[in-house]
XYZ file of C-alpha atoms in Angstrom:
611
model
C -0.144 0.192 0.112
C 1.401 3.427 -1.115
C 2.465 6.008 1.465
C 0.099 9.558 1.260
C 4.005 10.749 0.576
C 4.574 8.257 -2.207
C 1.068 9.133 -3.800
C 1.704 12.974 -3.674
C 5.199 12.280 -4.967
C 3.987 9.897 -8.056
C 1.064 12.720 -9.034
C 3.849 15.396 -9.069
C 5.938 13.405 -11.680
C 2.980 12.587 -13.666
C 2.416 16.154 -13.873
C 5.741 16.838 -15.076
C 5.601 14.422 -17.616
C 2.488 15.670 -19.163
C 3.954 18.975 -18.980
C 7.024 17.993 -20.797
C 6.413 16.274 -23.756
C 9.377 13.738 -25.046
C 12.127 15.284 -26.810
C 11.902 15.166 -30.861
C 14.592 15.356 -33.265
C 14.842 18.604 -35.166
C 14.872 18.179 -38.884
C 15.609 21.021 -41.328
C 12.350 22.531 -42.774
C 13.650 25.124 -45.027
C 17.224 26.361 -46.643
C 17.880 29.496 -48.595
C 20.986 30.945 -50.239
C 21.058 34.557 -49.361
C 19.961 36.965 -52.109
C 22.494 39.312 -54.158
C 23.777 42.009 -52.004
C 23.039 40.777 -48.629
C 25.959 40.284 -46.392
C 26.063 38.510 -42.957
C 27.612 41.208 -40.370
C 27.617 38.697 -37.072
C 25.258 36.750 -34.881
C 22.385 38.504 -33.848
C 22.169 39.925 -30.176
C 19.953 36.919 -28.314
C 17.813 39.740 -26.629
C 16.655 41.157 -30.147
C 12.987 40.422 -30.175
C 11.283 39.011 -32.986
C 7.424 37.971 -33.726
C 7.288 34.838 -35.293
C 4.678 33.779 -37.144
C 3.597 30.098 -37.494
C 1.576 28.973 -40.520
C -0.626 25.846 -39.435
C -1.732 24.405 -43.146
C -5.142 24.672 -44.455
C -5.975 20.961 -44.944
C -9.182 22.033 -47.044
C -7.570 24.770 -49.100
C -8.647 23.129 -52.621
C -11.956 23.203 -51.231
C -11.867 27.043 -50.996
C -10.228 27.425 -54.423
C -12.829 25.506 -56.224
C -15.454 27.710 -54.457
C -13.562 30.707 -55.452
C -13.737 29.803 -59.111
C -17.288 28.506 -58.810
C -17.997 32.241 -57.633
C -15.688 33.765 -59.998
C -16.484 32.240 -63.715
C -19.424 34.170 -65.067
C -20.239 30.385 -67.032
C -20.966 28.993 -63.841
C -24.173 28.613 -62.312
C -22.609 30.416 -58.686
C -21.575 33.486 -60.657
C -21.062 35.993 -57.851
C -22.243 34.057 -54.957
C -19.676 34.754 -53.070
C -18.930 33.140 -49.364
C -19.146 34.466 -45.914
C -16.183 35.585 -43.569
C -17.399 32.641 -41.548
C -17.684 30.125 -44.471
C -14.279 30.873 -45.897
C -12.727 30.912 -42.300
C -14.170 27.016 -41.999
C -12.255 26.153 -45.229
C -9.133 27.359 -44.064
C -8.857 26.147 -40.419
C -6.219 23.860 -39.723
C -6.921 20.251 -38.474
C -7.363 19.809 -34.834
C -4.012 17.932 -34.499
C -2.079 20.452 -35.936
C -3.744 22.872 -33.526
C -3.180 20.696 -30.756
C 0.783 19.764 -31.316
C 1.933 23.274 -32.221
C 0.403 24.620 -29.001
C 1.806 21.528 -27.002
C 5.245 22.575 -28.582
C 5.037 26.290 -27.961
C 4.225 25.605 -24.434
C 7.592 23.280 -24.271
C 9.257 26.483 -24.466
C 6.963 28.489 -22.233
C 4.723 30.135 -24.873
C 0.960 29.651 -23.893
C -2.487 31.509 -22.957
C -1.737 35.405 -23.774
C 1.697 34.697 -25.261
C -0.189 33.223 -28.200
C -1.998 35.579 -30.682
C -4.170 33.512 -33.280
C -5.994 34.483 -36.692
C -10.086 34.103 -36.940
C -9.247 30.533 -38.627
C -6.868 30.113 -36.501
C -4.307 29.115 -39.219
C -1.867 31.617 -38.167
C -0.217 31.617 -34.578
C 2.042 34.732 -33.918
C 4.535 34.824 -30.301
C 6.996 37.677 -29.811
C 10.309 35.879 -28.389
C 13.893 36.864 -28.089
C 16.291 35.585 -30.959
C 17.913 33.195 -27.734
C 14.398 31.246 -27.407
C 13.765 31.413 -31.458
C 17.009 30.190 -32.309
C 16.348 27.069 -29.670
C 12.847 26.617 -31.058
C 14.380 26.328 -34.464
C 17.649 24.873 -33.962
C 19.204 27.910 -35.990
C 21.658 30.848 -35.286
C 20.161 34.229 -36.753
C 22.417 36.777 -37.940
C 22.443 40.548 -38.543
C 22.764 41.175 -42.515
C 23.641 44.161 -44.443
C 22.616 44.984 -47.854
C 25.248 46.111 -49.642
C 23.415 48.835 -51.874
C 21.429 50.561 -49.332
C 23.019 50.107 -46.139
C 19.494 48.670 -44.595
C 20.109 45.753 -41.649
C 17.894 42.867 -40.800
C 18.163 40.142 -38.503
C 17.318 36.495 -40.742
C 18.755 33.065 -40.799
C 19.537 31.030 -43.812
C 18.097 27.810 -42.563
C 15.773 26.628 -40.087
C 14.480 23.522 -38.022
C 11.697 21.893 -36.727
C 10.808 18.939 -34.828
C 10.391 16.096 -36.968
C 6.624 15.683 -35.688
C 5.698 18.861 -36.754
C 6.502 19.088 -40.483
C 3.573 17.875 -41.472
C 1.698 20.410 -38.946
C 3.425 23.427 -40.047
C 3.627 25.174 -43.599
C 6.267 28.064 -42.362
C 7.948 30.106 -39.633
C 8.678 33.694 -40.583
C 10.992 35.960 -39.945
C 13.559 33.441 -41.098
C 14.828 32.795 -44.526
C 12.734 35.880 -46.309
C 15.191 38.631 -47.535
C 12.987 40.730 -49.422
C 14.331 44.477 -49.681
C 14.074 46.400 -46.158
C 12.341 49.042 -48.493
C 9.232 47.662 -47.757
C 7.166 46.441 -50.729
C 9.054 48.665 -52.788
C 6.500 51.781 -54.403
C 6.239 51.430 -58.005
C 5.889 54.778 -59.223
C 8.810 55.075 -61.588
C 9.632 58.657 -61.885
C 8.377 62.149 -61.010
C 8.933 65.399 -62.052
C 8.647 68.448 -59.541
C 6.955 71.890 -60.468
C 4.498 70.996 -62.916
C 1.408 73.251 -64.177
C -1.602 71.912 -63.994
C -2.892 71.502 -67.471
C -5.127 73.652 -69.238
C -7.020 72.270 -72.246
C -7.284 74.695 -75.320
C -10.161 72.466 -76.662
C -8.146 70.792 -79.337
C -8.921 66.858 -79.248
C -7.264 63.807 -80.516
C -9.448 61.082 -82.320
C -9.710 57.860 -79.753
C -12.563 55.853 -80.935
C -13.400 53.632 -78.140
C -13.246 57.019 -75.321
C -15.978 58.857 -74.818
C -17.708 60.826 -77.372
C -14.781 58.888 -79.820
C -12.220 61.816 -78.824
C -10.065 63.072 -75.796
C -8.598 66.513 -75.101
C -5.549 66.812 -76.401
C -3.962 68.143 -73.362
C -3.581 64.184 -72.147
C -1.130 63.487 -74.232
C 1.413 65.119 -72.014
C -0.442 65.025 -68.666
C -2.990 62.770 -67.500
C -5.470 64.224 -64.664
C -8.648 62.076 -63.709
C -11.034 63.874 -66.478
C -8.740 62.303 -69.161
C -9.282 59.127 -67.867
C -12.492 59.303 -67.647
C -12.550 60.275 -71.025
C -10.175 57.789 -72.282
C -12.031 54.883 -70.358
C -15.109 56.007 -71.883
C -17.075 56.777 -68.199
C -17.580 60.359 -68.757
C -20.704 61.143 -67.365
C -20.908 58.035 -65.292
C -22.608 59.026 -61.539
C -21.974 56.534 -58.531
C -25.666 55.219 -57.830
C -25.036 53.477 -54.225
C -22.141 54.923 -52.676
C -23.266 54.084 -49.469
C -23.164 50.681 -50.291
C -20.164 50.372 -52.471
C -16.405 51.257 -51.215
C -12.543 51.232 -52.552
C -9.614 51.250 -50.592
C -6.176 51.836 -51.512
C -3.149 50.413 -49.169
C -0.274 52.157 -47.857
C 2.913 51.025 -46.132
C 6.599 52.084 -45.141
C 5.728 55.558 -43.200
C 3.321 56.195 -46.664
C 1.024 59.161 -45.227
C -1.828 60.313 -47.359
C -2.100 64.502 -46.999
C -5.741 65.771 -46.549
C -4.486 69.225 -47.379
C -2.622 68.098 -50.811
C -5.938 65.717 -51.362
C -8.099 68.928 -51.304
C -5.716 71.006 -53.322
C -5.795 68.036 -55.955
C -9.479 68.290 -56.059
C -9.918 72.067 -56.232
C -7.590 72.275 -59.318
C -8.742 69.063 -60.942
C -11.600 67.855 -60.010
C -13.931 70.889 -58.559
C -17.151 68.976 -58.718
C -15.515 67.022 -55.531
C -14.339 69.472 -53.438
C -16.252 67.988 -50.277
C -14.738 64.600 -50.779
C -12.767 63.198 -47.690
C -11.168 59.696 -46.905
C -11.188 57.419 -44.070
C -7.883 56.098 -42.726
C -7.882 52.733 -41.192
C -4.895 52.258 -38.865
C -3.115 49.110 -38.669
C -0.099 47.181 -36.813
C 0.406 50.523 -35.331
C 0.320 52.708 -38.639
C 0.256 56.291 -38.761
C -1.082 58.921 -41.094
C 1.145 62.284 -39.971
C -0.574 65.531 -41.504
C 2.760 67.217 -41.135
C 3.397 68.625 -45.125
C 6.788 67.281 -45.099
C 6.152 63.749 -44.123
C 3.714 63.371 -47.105
C 3.988 59.871 -49.011
C 4.040 60.657 -52.688
C 2.811 57.130 -53.070
C 0.127 57.468 -50.676
C -0.956 61.002 -52.182
C -1.108 59.477 -55.684
C -3.200 56.410 -54.820
C -5.856 58.238 -52.765
C -6.268 61.157 -55.147
C -6.739 59.290 -58.319
C -8.483 56.208 -56.591
C -10.983 58.281 -54.856
C -11.751 61.173 -57.277
C -12.297 58.953 -60.427
C -15.049 57.406 -58.233
C -16.547 60.405 -56.170
C -18.716 60.129 -54.317
C -18.175 56.505 -53.403
C -16.465 55.931 -49.800
C -12.781 55.920 -49.780
C -10.403 54.073 -47.511
C -7.023 54.371 -46.759
C -5.272 51.530 -44.898
C -2.298 52.538 -43.307
C -0.049 49.832 -41.972
C 2.595 50.228 -39.388
C 5.951 48.376 -39.018
C 9.308 48.987 -37.340
C 11.426 51.204 -40.061
C 14.841 50.197 -41.142
C 17.568 50.668 -38.644
C 21.296 50.469 -38.465
C 23.397 48.297 -35.707
C 26.181 49.429 -34.182
C 29.262 47.597 -33.110
C 27.542 45.734 -29.874
C 23.537 45.773 -30.011
C 20.997 46.276 -32.461
C 19.972 50.019 -31.783
C 16.174 49.024 -32.658
C 14.980 45.729 -30.127
C 12.211 45.097 -32.016
C 12.080 42.808 -35.476
C 11.740 45.281 -38.160
C 11.340 43.232 -41.239
C 8.236 41.021 -41.327
C 6.207 44.128 -40.640
C 8.005 46.049 -43.010
C 8.240 44.416 -46.605
C 6.166 42.327 -49.263
C 5.724 40.054 -46.079
C 4.095 43.514 -44.650
C 1.091 42.703 -46.505
C 0.463 39.702 -44.000
C -0.229 42.512 -41.203
C -2.475 43.926 -43.631
C -4.276 40.736 -44.413
C -4.814 39.445 -40.918
C -6.800 42.687 -40.354
C -8.891 42.776 -42.955
C -9.758 38.892 -43.339
C -10.606 39.302 -39.614
C -13.196 42.163 -40.830
C -16.886 41.526 -41.568
C -17.462 44.461 -43.938
C -14.786 45.492 -46.365
C -14.465 47.453 -49.479
C -15.155 45.502 -52.851
C -12.079 47.052 -54.439
C -9.142 47.343 -53.309
C -5.566 48.259 -54.847
C -1.999 47.913 -53.783
C 0.898 49.499 -55.330
C 3.443 47.698 -53.626
C 5.902 44.648 -54.414
C 9.035 42.622 -54.224
C 10.984 40.728 -56.456
C 9.263 37.383 -56.250
C 12.924 35.431 -55.714
C 13.089 37.154 -52.530
C 10.171 35.876 -50.841
C 10.667 32.208 -50.039
C 7.821 30.060 -51.684
C 6.533 28.757 -48.561
C 5.918 31.999 -47.433
C 4.611 33.829 -50.621
C 2.177 30.806 -51.331
C 0.678 31.194 -47.575
C 0.364 35.109 -48.391
C -1.164 34.450 -51.781
C -3.602 31.738 -50.666
C -4.701 34.574 -47.974
C -6.001 37.001 -51.489
C -7.863 33.955 -52.454
C -9.735 34.215 -49.385
C -10.396 37.952 -49.911
C -11.800 37.078 -53.689
C -14.010 34.400 -52.340
C -15.749 36.827 -49.999
C -16.203 39.170 -53.158
C -13.604 41.657 -52.600
C -11.751 42.517 -56.102
C -7.499 43.030 -55.392
C -5.693 44.543 -57.679
C -1.830 44.970 -57.623
C 0.916 46.849 -59.645
C 2.877 44.807 -62.068
C 6.112 46.484 -61.143
C 8.080 49.114 -63.056
C 11.133 47.118 -64.199
C 9.851 45.577 -67.478
C 10.862 41.929 -67.333
C 13.261 42.643 -64.686
C 15.070 45.637 -63.913
C 14.343 47.912 -67.158
C 18.011 47.590 -68.519
C 18.181 46.442 -72.049
C 22.290 46.562 -71.842
C 23.467 43.034 -71.276
C 27.003 44.492 -69.470
C 24.780 46.221 -67.453
C 21.961 44.413 -66.371
C 21.281 42.972 -62.746
C 18.906 40.052 -63.151
C 20.142 36.918 -61.410
C 18.713 33.791 -60.168
C 19.046 32.977 -56.452
C 19.948 29.324 -56.794
C 23.659 29.653 -56.399
C 23.913 29.811 -60.330
C 24.189 33.411 -60.699
C 22.605 32.734 -64.377
C 20.879 35.612 -66.021
C 16.832 35.211 -65.641
C 13.844 37.510 -66.056
C 12.257 38.660 -62.506
C 8.974 38.495 -61.839
C 7.015 40.845 -58.966
C 5.412 39.519 -55.959
C 2.614 39.741 -55.234
C 1.189 40.694 -58.708
C 2.277 37.157 -59.968
C -0.220 35.510 -57.406
C -3.047 33.777 -59.450
C -5.706 35.461 -57.215
C -4.955 38.807 -57.521
C -5.380 40.878 -60.812
C -1.968 42.436 -61.885
C -2.004 45.810 -63.626
C 0.516 46.729 -65.952
C 1.143 50.316 -67.838
C 0.375 52.105 -71.003
C 1.324 55.834 -72.229
C 0.279 58.151 -74.601
C -2.839 58.985 -76.275
C -3.731 56.853 -78.110
C -2.133 54.436 -76.006
C 1.310 52.261 -76.644
C 2.754 50.150 -74.158
C 4.568 51.873 -71.295
C 8.440 50.960 -71.282
C 8.651 50.062 -67.812
C 5.402 48.207 -67.696
C 6.388 44.916 -65.622
C 5.666 41.507 -67.134
C 6.547 38.192 -67.362
C 6.053 34.584 -65.986
C 6.006 33.328 -62.339
C 8.701 30.646 -61.309
C 6.215 30.056 -58.118
C 2.881 29.665 -59.490
C 1.830 27.560 -62.650
C -0.414 29.132 -65.230
C -3.846 28.753 -63.545
C -6.465 27.263 -66.285
C -8.063 30.367 -67.074
C -5.066 31.599 -68.636
C -4.322 28.488 -70.669
C -5.929 29.628 -74.007
C -4.529 33.241 -74.345
C -1.043 32.555 -72.933
C -0.199 29.614 -75.148
C -1.574 31.496 -78.318
C 0.868 34.330 -77.406
C 3.875 32.001 -76.858
C 3.174 29.727 -79.832
C 3.368 32.885 -81.533
C 6.923 33.501 -80.334
C 9.943 32.654 -82.654
C 11.514 29.219 -81.411
C 14.108 29.789 -78.438
C 13.055 33.321 -77.633
C 14.477 34.080 -74.484
C 14.618 29.808 -73.908
C 15.994 29.768 -70.177
C 15.559 33.246 -68.887
C 11.388 32.811 -68.177
C 9.729 29.871 -67.023
C 6.776 29.471 -69.980
C 4.484 27.415 -67.905
C 4.180 30.102 -65.220
C 1.411 32.483 -64.135
C 1.612 35.117 -66.476
C 1.339 38.818 -65.840
C -0.095 41.332 -66.353
C -3.393 40.908 -66.450
C -4.757 44.204 -67.874
C -3.316 47.687 -68.192
C -4.105 51.545 -67.737
C -2.188 54.664 -68.352
C 0.617 55.038 -66.044
C 3.010 58.226 -67.376
C 2.401 61.682 -66.581
C 0.172 61.683 -64.038
C -0.707 64.543 -62.632
C -0.343 64.690 -58.233
C -0.134 67.132 -55.817
C 2.495 66.419 -53.351
C 3.628 69.065 -50.158
C 1.284 71.220 -52.238
C 3.353 71.285 -55.071
C 1.991 69.744 -58.581
C 4.181 66.649 -59.985
C 3.997 64.809 -63.045
C 4.440 60.932 -62.003
C 5.439 57.851 -63.564
C 4.416 53.990 -62.709
C 2.437 51.357 -62.757
C 1.129 52.945 -58.774
C -0.792 55.072 -61.548
C -2.163 52.546 -63.208
C -3.310 50.346 -60.393
C -5.521 52.606 -58.627
C -6.852 53.888 -61.690
C -7.972 50.278 -62.750
C -9.508 49.675 -59.622
C -11.522 52.863 -59.573
C -12.807 51.631 -62.940
C -14.007 48.078 -61.251
C -15.217 50.118 -58.432
C -17.922 52.183 -60.735
C -18.471 48.593 -62.424
C -19.184 47.287 -58.680
C -21.421 50.426 -58.017
C -23.553 49.910 -61.422
C -23.895 45.751 -60.213
C -25.064 46.635 -56.916
C -27.509 49.282 -58.254
C -29.186 46.425 -60.580
C -29.212 43.856 -57.576
C -26.596 41.691 -58.487
C -23.204 40.809 -56.455
C -19.827 42.631 -56.818
C -17.485 41.439 -58.918
C -14.921 39.939 -56.497
C -11.866 38.093 -58.155
C -12.041 39.503 -61.824
C -9.307 37.412 -63.669
C -11.843 34.437 -64.743
C -14.221 37.032 -66.067
C -11.564 39.286 -67.798
C -10.330 35.993 -69.388
C -13.512 34.999 -70.259
C -14.627 38.505 -71.916
C -11.654 38.637 -73.967
C -12.642 35.151 -75.553
C -15.595 36.983 -77.089
C -16.097 39.088 -79.983
C -16.792 42.522 -77.688
C -14.133 42.363 -74.784
C -14.608 45.548 -72.922
C -10.717 46.165 -73.319
C -8.762 48.366 -75.926
C -6.006 46.182 -77.186
C -2.607 47.830 -77.020
C -0.189 46.343 -79.794
C 2.838 48.921 -79.863
C 5.593 48.853 -77.645
C 7.407 46.662 -75.238
C 9.219 46.229 -71.825
C 12.838 46.074 -71.561
C 15.132 44.536 -68.995
C 17.529 41.853 -67.979
C 20.093 42.602 -70.870
C 17.117 42.376 -73.610
C 14.316 44.553 -75.292
C 11.757 42.276 -73.106
C 8.620 41.216 -74.705
C 6.437 43.011 -77.533
C 2.965 43.951 -76.998
C 0.790 42.152 -79.661
C -2.996 41.671 -81.009
C -4.422 39.865 -77.732
C -2.832 39.464 -74.635
C 0.974 39.944 -74.072
C 2.916 40.010 -70.948
C 3.484 44.064 -71.559
C -0.077 45.081 -71.400
C -2.256 41.960 -70.385
C -5.330 42.057 -71.935
C -5.088 46.212 -72.449
C -6.855 49.110 -70.991
C -10.591 49.076 -69.492
C -13.940 50.480 -71.756
C -15.945 51.236 -68.808
C -19.024 51.969 -70.988
C -18.711 48.468 -72.887
C -17.419 46.501 -69.391
C -20.860 47.963 -67.506
C -23.301 46.418 -70.074
C -21.381 43.285 -70.240
C -20.940 42.707 -66.208
C -25.074 43.919 -66.189
C -25.611 40.991 -68.182
C -23.142 38.503 -66.233
């Protein structure tokens, strides 16, 4: 018979056995080569704090994808029958066993209860830990890395491991191996010219058959304004009918602040009928919107001024997502004790995505003018970020991304000076896709220039090395590739990859007010909010007719262009040089410079109302 003391001791030992699971052997989960231009300085300070985001598998994602295509394909009986927030969350929820094992692992490192933050679906778990603990959990060593060209610094590792029994229950852990440039999700405005004058029309017109009234003010060939875009894209005279039900949004990162004084001056000078317009601001992850004039962001001003003026009086939202800025380490310790990268690069999209996916009522059209070179975002992480965009599409949100300003890579046609290299250790020249524009669940927007339109020389386009070509692109992209001369750019791109862009819009000589001065700006950063604004107007027309919003656009766009009346203005002149080549050529039909071309709102409105 056991003594009372023996019973107590047995109970205590049993409790410890439950609280401390058996040791498991670590096995490498992911290893990458550091991208060109990054150098390891020294081991990271053990006290440096990082936010580890742990992505649990989504076993039913294929079912979500099926739903996404069913509600986005105009030939489907379910077209427009978007899912609710709760339905989407149920489809991406992890398996209970994954949740249990991951929580058990975290608890074994003293992380439980309030130390854990979970996404609404439970597919992401976030913990804030010192580097010393992260290294123990991941059996790795973090280093301080510096980017040679910019001097930016970052805490990263090139390899991490997980207990072997967790490999099937964790898709990704970051920040670990993601080396996106520390200039967060680099803005895609290509250039700007200061001290421009507000364009004054002398009444001269240029004949453009697809424009409103078949002509566009001649001044639009040198300076683009909202009036130019409405004329050019056959939207003059359309007044939003249900602004209380329809909304549009743009995103801001990297301390890009949308200035109200700039916005109102822009309206006074170029959109006088909208001078009473304003926009709301949503602050995410400590984001700010500083109104000191010197802190006005050119990108944020550009996005808000065009997206919201073109859709007036549709309510506009500016999402400002915060994150620690770059920091320069001293000889002993980093000067910033917080992990800056994850909230300040292409992965910064995750902070924004986490917020919007947890929100019930969302804008129906969202534009983002940011992106990273696809090779700098590890595939495991890019795949999960892309999957989040699929969730938005399934809920009826149209998401548009600028396709980038480097043509097929770096905009440099000179083989002697180009800087497009692989990140697989071979250092071979290759075209560089842009992410998230390369994600198959978003609409990638390229750029045009001039009136009538030709392809903008910098328009980002090409083929993803991460995602295979989605079925909605098969016919159009295969036709383009079959027409290329044999061996054209062989080995420089992935012909079976997701192709970009999908569409395009003007992107050169946009009149913008920045720091109360009038500027001219170029870039696909001009194109994306312009296209998003026209999508918002289409959503307005559908809602007013008792129909659903358009949601994920790409199946509709490619289906429309298979017909005789497409709703797009085909761009057949121009190319997008880069990586020591002249890039691809614009041609009849889809091409990897301008996609299907620019929108004709008047025709598209009739087409989407009949869908």
